[in-house]
CSV table of C-alpha atoms in Angstrom, one decimal:
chain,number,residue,atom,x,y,z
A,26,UNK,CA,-11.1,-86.0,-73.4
A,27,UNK,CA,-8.3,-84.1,-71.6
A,28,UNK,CA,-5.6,-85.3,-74.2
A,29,UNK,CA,-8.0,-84.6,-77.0
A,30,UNK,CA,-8.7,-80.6,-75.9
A,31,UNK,CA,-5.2,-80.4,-75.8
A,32,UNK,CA,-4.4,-81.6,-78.9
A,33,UNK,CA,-7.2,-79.4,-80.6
A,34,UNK,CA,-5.4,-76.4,-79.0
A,35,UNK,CA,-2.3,-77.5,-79.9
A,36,UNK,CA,-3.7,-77.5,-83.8
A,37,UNK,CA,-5.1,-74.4,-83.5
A,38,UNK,CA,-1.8,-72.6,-82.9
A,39,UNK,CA,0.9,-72.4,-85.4
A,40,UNK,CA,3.8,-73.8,-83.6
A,41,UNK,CA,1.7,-76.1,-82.2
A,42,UNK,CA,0.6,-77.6,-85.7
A,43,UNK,CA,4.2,-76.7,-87.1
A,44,UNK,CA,5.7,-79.0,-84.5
A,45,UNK,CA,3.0,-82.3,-85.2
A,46,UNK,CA,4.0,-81.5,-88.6
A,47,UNK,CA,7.7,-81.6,-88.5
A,48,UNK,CA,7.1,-85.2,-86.2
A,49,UNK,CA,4.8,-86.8,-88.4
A,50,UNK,CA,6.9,-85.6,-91.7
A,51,UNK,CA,10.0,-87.4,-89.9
A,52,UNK,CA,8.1,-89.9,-88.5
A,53,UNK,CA,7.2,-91.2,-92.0
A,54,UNK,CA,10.7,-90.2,-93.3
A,55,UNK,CA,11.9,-92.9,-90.7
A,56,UNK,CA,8.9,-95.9,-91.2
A,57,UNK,CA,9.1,-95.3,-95.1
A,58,UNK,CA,12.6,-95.8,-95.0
A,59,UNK,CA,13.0,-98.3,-93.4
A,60,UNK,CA,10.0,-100.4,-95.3
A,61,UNK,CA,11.5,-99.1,-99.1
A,62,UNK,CA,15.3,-100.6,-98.0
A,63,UNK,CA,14.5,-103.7,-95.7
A,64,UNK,CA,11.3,-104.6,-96.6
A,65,UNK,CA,10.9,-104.9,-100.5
A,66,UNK,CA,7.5,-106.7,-100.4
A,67,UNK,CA,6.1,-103.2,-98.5
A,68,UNK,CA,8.3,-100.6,-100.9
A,69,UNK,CA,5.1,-99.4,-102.2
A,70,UNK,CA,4.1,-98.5,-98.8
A,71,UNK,CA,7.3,-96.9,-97.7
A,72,UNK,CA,7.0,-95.0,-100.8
A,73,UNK,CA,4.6,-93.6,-100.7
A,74,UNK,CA,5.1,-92.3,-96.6
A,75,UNK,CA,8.2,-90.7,-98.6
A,76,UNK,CA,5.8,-89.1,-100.8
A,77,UNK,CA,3.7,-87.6,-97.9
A,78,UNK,CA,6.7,-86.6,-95.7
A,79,UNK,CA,8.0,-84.4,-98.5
A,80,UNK,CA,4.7,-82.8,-98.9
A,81,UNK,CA,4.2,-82.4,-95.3
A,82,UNK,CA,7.8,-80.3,-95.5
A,83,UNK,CA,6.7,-78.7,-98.3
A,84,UNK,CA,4.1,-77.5,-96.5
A,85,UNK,CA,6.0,-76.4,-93.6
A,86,UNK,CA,8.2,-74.6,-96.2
A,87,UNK,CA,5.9,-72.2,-97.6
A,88,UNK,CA,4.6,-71.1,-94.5
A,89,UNK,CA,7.9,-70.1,-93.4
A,90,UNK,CA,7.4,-67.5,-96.1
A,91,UNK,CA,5.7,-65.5,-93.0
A,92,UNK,CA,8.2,-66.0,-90.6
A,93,UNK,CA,10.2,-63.5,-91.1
A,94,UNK,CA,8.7,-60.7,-89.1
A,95,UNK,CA,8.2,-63.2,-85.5
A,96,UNK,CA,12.3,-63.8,-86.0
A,97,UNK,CA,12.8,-60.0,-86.6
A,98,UNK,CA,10.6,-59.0,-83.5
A,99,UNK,CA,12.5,-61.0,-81.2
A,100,UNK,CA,15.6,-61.0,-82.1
A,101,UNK,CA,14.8,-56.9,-81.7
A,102,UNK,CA,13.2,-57.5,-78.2
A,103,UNK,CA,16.2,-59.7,-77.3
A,104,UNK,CA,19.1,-57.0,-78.3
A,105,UNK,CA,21.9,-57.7,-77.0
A,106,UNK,CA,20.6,-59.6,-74.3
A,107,UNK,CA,21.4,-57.1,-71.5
A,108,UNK,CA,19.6,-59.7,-68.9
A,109,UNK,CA,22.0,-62.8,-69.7
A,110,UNK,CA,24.2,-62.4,-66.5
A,111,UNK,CA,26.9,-64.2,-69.0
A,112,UNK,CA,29.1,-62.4,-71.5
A,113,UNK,CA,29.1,-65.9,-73.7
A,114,UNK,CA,25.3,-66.6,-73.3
A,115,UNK,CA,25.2,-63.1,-74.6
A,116,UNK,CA,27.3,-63.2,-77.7
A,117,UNK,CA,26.4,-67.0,-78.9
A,118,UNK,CA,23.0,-65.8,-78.6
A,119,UNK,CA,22.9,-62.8,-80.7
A,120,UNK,CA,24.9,-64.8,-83.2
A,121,UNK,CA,22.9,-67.2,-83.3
A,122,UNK,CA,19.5,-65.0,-83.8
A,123,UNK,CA,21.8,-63.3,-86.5
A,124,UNK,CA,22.1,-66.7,-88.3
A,125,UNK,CA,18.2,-67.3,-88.0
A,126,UNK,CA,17.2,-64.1,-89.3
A,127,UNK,CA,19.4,-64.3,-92.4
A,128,UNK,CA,18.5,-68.2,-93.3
A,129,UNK,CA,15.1,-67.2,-93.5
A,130,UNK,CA,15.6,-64.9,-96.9
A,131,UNK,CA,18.0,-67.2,-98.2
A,132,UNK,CA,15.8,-70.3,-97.8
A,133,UNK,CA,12.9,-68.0,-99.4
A,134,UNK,CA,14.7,-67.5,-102.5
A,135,UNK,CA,15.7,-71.1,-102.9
A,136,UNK,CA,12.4,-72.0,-103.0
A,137,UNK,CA,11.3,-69.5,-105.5
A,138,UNK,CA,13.7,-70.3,-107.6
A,139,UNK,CA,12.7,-73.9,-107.6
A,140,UNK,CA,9.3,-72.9,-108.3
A,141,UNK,CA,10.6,-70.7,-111.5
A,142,UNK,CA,9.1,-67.8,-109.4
A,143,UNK,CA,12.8,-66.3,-109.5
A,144,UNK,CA,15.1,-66.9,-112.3
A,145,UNK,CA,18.0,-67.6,-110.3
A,146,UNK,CA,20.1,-71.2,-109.5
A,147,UNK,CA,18.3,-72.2,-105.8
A,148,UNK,CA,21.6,-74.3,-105.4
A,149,UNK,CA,23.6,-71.7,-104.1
A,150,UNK,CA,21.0,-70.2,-101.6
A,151,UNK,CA,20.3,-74.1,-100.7
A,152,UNK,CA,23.9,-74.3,-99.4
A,153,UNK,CA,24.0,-70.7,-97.6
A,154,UNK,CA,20.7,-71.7,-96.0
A,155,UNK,CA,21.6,-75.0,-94.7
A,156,UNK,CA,25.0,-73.5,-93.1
A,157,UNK,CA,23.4,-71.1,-91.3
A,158,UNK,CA,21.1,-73.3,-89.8
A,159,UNK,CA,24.2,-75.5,-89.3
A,160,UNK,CA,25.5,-72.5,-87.7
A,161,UNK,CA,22.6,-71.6,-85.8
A,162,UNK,CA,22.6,-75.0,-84.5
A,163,UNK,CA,26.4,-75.0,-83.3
A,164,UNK,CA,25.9,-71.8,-81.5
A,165,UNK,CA,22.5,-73.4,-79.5
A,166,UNK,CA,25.3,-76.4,-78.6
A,167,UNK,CA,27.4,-74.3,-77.6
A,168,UNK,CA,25.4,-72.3,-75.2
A,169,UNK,CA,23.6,-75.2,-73.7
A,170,UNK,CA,26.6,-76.9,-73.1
A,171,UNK,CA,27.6,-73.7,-71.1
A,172,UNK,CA,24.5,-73.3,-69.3
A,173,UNK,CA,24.4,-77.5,-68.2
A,174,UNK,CA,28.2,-76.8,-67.0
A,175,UNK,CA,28.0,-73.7,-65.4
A,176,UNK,CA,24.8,-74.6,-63.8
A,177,UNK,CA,25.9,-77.7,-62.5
A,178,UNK,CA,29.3,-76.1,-61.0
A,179,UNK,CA,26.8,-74.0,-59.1
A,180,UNK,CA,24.6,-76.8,-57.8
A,181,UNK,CA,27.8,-78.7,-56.5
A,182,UNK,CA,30.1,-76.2,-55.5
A,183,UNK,CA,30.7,-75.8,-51.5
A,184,UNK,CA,28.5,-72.2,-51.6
A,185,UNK,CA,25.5,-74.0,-53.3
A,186,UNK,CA,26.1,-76.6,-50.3
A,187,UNK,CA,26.3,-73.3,-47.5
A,188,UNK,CA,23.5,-71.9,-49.3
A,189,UNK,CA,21.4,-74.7,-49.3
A,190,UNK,CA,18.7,-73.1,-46.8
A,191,UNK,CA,17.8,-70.9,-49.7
A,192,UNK,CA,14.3,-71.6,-51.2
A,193,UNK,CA,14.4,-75.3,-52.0
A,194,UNK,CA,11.9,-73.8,-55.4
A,195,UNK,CA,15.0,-72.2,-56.5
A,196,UNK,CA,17.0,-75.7,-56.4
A,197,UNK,CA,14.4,-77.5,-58.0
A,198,UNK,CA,14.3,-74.6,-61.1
A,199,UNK,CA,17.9,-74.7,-61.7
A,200,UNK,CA,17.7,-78.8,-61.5
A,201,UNK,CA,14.8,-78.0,-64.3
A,202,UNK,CA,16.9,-75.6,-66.2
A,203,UNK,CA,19.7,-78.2,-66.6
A,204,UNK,CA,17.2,-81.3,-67.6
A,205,UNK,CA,15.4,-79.0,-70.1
A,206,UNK,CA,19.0,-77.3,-71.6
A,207,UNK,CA,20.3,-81.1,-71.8
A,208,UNK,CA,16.8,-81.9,-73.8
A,209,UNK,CA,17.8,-78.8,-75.9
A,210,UNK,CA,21.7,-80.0,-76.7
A,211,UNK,CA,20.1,-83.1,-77.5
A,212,UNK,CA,17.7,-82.1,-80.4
A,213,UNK,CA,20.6,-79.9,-81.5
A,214,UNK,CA,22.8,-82.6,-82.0
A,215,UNK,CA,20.5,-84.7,-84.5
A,216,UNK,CA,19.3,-81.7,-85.9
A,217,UNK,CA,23.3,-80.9,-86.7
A,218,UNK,CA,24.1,-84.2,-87.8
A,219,UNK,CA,21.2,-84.1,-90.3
A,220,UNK,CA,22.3,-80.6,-91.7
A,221,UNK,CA,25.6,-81.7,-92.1
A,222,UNK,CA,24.2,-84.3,-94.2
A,223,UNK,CA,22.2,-81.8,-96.3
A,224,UNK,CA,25.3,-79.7,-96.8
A,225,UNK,CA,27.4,-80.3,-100.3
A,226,UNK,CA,28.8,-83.8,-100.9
A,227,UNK,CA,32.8,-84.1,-99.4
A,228,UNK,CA,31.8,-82.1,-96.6
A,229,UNK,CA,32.3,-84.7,-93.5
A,230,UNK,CA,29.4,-87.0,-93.7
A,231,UNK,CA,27.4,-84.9,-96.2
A,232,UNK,CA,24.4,-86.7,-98.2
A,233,UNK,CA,25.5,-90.4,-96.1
A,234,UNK,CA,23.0,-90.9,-94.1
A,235,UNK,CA,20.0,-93.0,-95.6
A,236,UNK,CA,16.8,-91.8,-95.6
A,237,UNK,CA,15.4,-93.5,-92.5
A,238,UNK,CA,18.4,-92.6,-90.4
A,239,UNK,CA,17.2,-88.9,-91.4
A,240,UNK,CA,14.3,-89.9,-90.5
A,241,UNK,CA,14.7,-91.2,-87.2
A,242,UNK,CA,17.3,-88.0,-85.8
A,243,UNK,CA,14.4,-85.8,-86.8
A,244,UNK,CA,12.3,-87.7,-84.7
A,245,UNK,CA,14.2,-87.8,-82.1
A,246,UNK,CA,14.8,-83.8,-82.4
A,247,UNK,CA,10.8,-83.2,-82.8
A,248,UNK,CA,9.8,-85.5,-79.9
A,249,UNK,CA,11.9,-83.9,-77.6
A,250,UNK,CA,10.8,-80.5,-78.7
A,251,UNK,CA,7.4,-81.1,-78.1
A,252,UNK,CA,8.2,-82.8,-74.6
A,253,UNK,CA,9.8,-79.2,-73.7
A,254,UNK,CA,6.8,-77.2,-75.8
A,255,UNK,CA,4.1,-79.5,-73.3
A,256,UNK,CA,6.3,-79.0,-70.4
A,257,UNK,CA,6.5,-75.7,-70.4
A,258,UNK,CA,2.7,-75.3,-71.5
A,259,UNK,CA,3.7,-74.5,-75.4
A,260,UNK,CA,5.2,-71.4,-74.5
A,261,UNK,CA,8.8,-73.0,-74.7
A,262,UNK,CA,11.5,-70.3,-77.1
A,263,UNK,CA,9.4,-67.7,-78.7
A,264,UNK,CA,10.9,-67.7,-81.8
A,265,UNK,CA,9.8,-68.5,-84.7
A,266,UNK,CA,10.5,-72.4,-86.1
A,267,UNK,CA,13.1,-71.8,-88.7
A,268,UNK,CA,16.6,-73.1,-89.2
A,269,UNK,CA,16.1,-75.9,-86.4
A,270,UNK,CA,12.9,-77.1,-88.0
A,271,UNK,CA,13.9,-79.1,-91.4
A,272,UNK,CA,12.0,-81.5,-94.1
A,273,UNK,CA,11.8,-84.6,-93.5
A,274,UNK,CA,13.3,-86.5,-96.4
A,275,UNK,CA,16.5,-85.6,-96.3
A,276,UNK,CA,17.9,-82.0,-97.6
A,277,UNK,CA,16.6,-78.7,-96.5
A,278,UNK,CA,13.1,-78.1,-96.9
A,279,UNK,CA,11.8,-76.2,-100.1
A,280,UNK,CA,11.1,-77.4,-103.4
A,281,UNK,CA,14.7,-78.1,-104.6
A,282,UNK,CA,14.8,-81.3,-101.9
A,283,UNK,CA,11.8,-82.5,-102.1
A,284,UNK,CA,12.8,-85.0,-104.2
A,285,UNK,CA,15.0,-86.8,-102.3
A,286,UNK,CA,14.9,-84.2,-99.2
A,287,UNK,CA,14.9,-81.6,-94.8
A,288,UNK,CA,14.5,-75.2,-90.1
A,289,UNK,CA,12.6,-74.6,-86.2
A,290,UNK,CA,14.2,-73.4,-83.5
């Protein structure tokens, strides 16, 4: 009963829903995949968990259209991040809330021109929208990366050992930080590989990957994030799900993909 009131609440919030959405999207991405190319006598099947994956990211797509203002707000609350106590924390992470505000009007468009809502190729905004979130992406390596190394050198450098009669709760939050900053690199790194496989064919491994190895890095990217959102009671990154939160079947996720398909934060 205590799983099931949590997955109520869960629903009745918008990340929360946003999140089961983007996991069940890829989840079917990954089975239906995998059914349609190694198991011929259940292609119908897979199919059609194609079918529903896309429309589970089309879904997510359009109510993105409202997402706009949350990003605004906090990448305005977050400035220049004057209480990072790094100088590199602080620029990759105004960079990268730069990146996540801009791919939202860009992915906007795309999918209004795809719905002949704007008379204007979606192609070109489909590419600028999936490199930002690329870029949004690289920047959030980047910065965990620095945060698991730095944080580590801390832990096991001979001051952390002098200053180990400090409150052991402050050892046991920085072992936390690193374990939930690894999670995040983690879910990056899938999340990257599948947006480099969104991007324009020639471009490293761009439009490669079969559909269920899409499907299965977005599942591994959406598990983890909902391991961190439980963890840290679904209040886990305030901003808004965008560039980090893509369709399931394998491009960028607004009308234009949905065909063959693939942000949140």
């Amino acid at each position: 009963m205590v799983a099931l009131s949590g997955l109520v609440s869960a629903l009745e919030s918008y990340r929360g829903r946003d999140r089961l959405m983007r996991t069940l999207g890829y989840c079917c991405q990954l089975v239906g995949g995998v059914l349609v190319e190694q198991c011929p006598a259940r292609s119908e099947v897979g199919t059609r968990l194609l079918a529903l994956s896309s429309q589970l990211s089309h879904c997510r797509t359009v109510l993105r259209l409202f997402d706009d203002v949350a990003m605004f707000v906090y990448t305005k609350q977050y400035g220049l991040g004057a209480e990072e106590e790094a100088i590199f924390v602080r620029c990759v992470s105004v960079l990268g809330n730069l990146a996540d505000q801009l791919y939202y009007p860009c992915e906007h468009i795309a999918w209004a021109a795809d719905a002949k809502i704007l008379h204007v190729e979606s192609a070109p905004w489909l590419t600028l929208s999936t490199a930002l979130w690329g870029l949004s992406l690289l920047l959030g390596i980047a910065r965990s990366l620095w945060m698991v190394l730095k944080l580590r050198q801390r832990l096991r450098s001979p001051l952390a050992a002098l200053t180990s009669r400090l409150p052991q709760g402050k050892r046991r939050d920085m072992e936390a930080q690193i374990r939930s900053e690894a999670l995040t690199l983690l879910s990056n790194l899938a999340d990257l590989a599948n947006a480099v496989h969104w991007l324009p064919p020639g471009i490293l491994w761009a439009g490669r990957f079969p559909p269920w190895l899409v499907g299965l890095l977005g599942t591994i990217s959406s598990l983890l994030s909902m391991y961190q959102a439980v963890g840290a009671g679904g209040q886990a990154y305030a901003a808004p799900d965008g560039p980090g939160s893509r369709n399931p079947d394998g491009g960028p996720s607004h009308g234009a993909a949905i065909a063959g398909e693939g942000p949140g934060l």
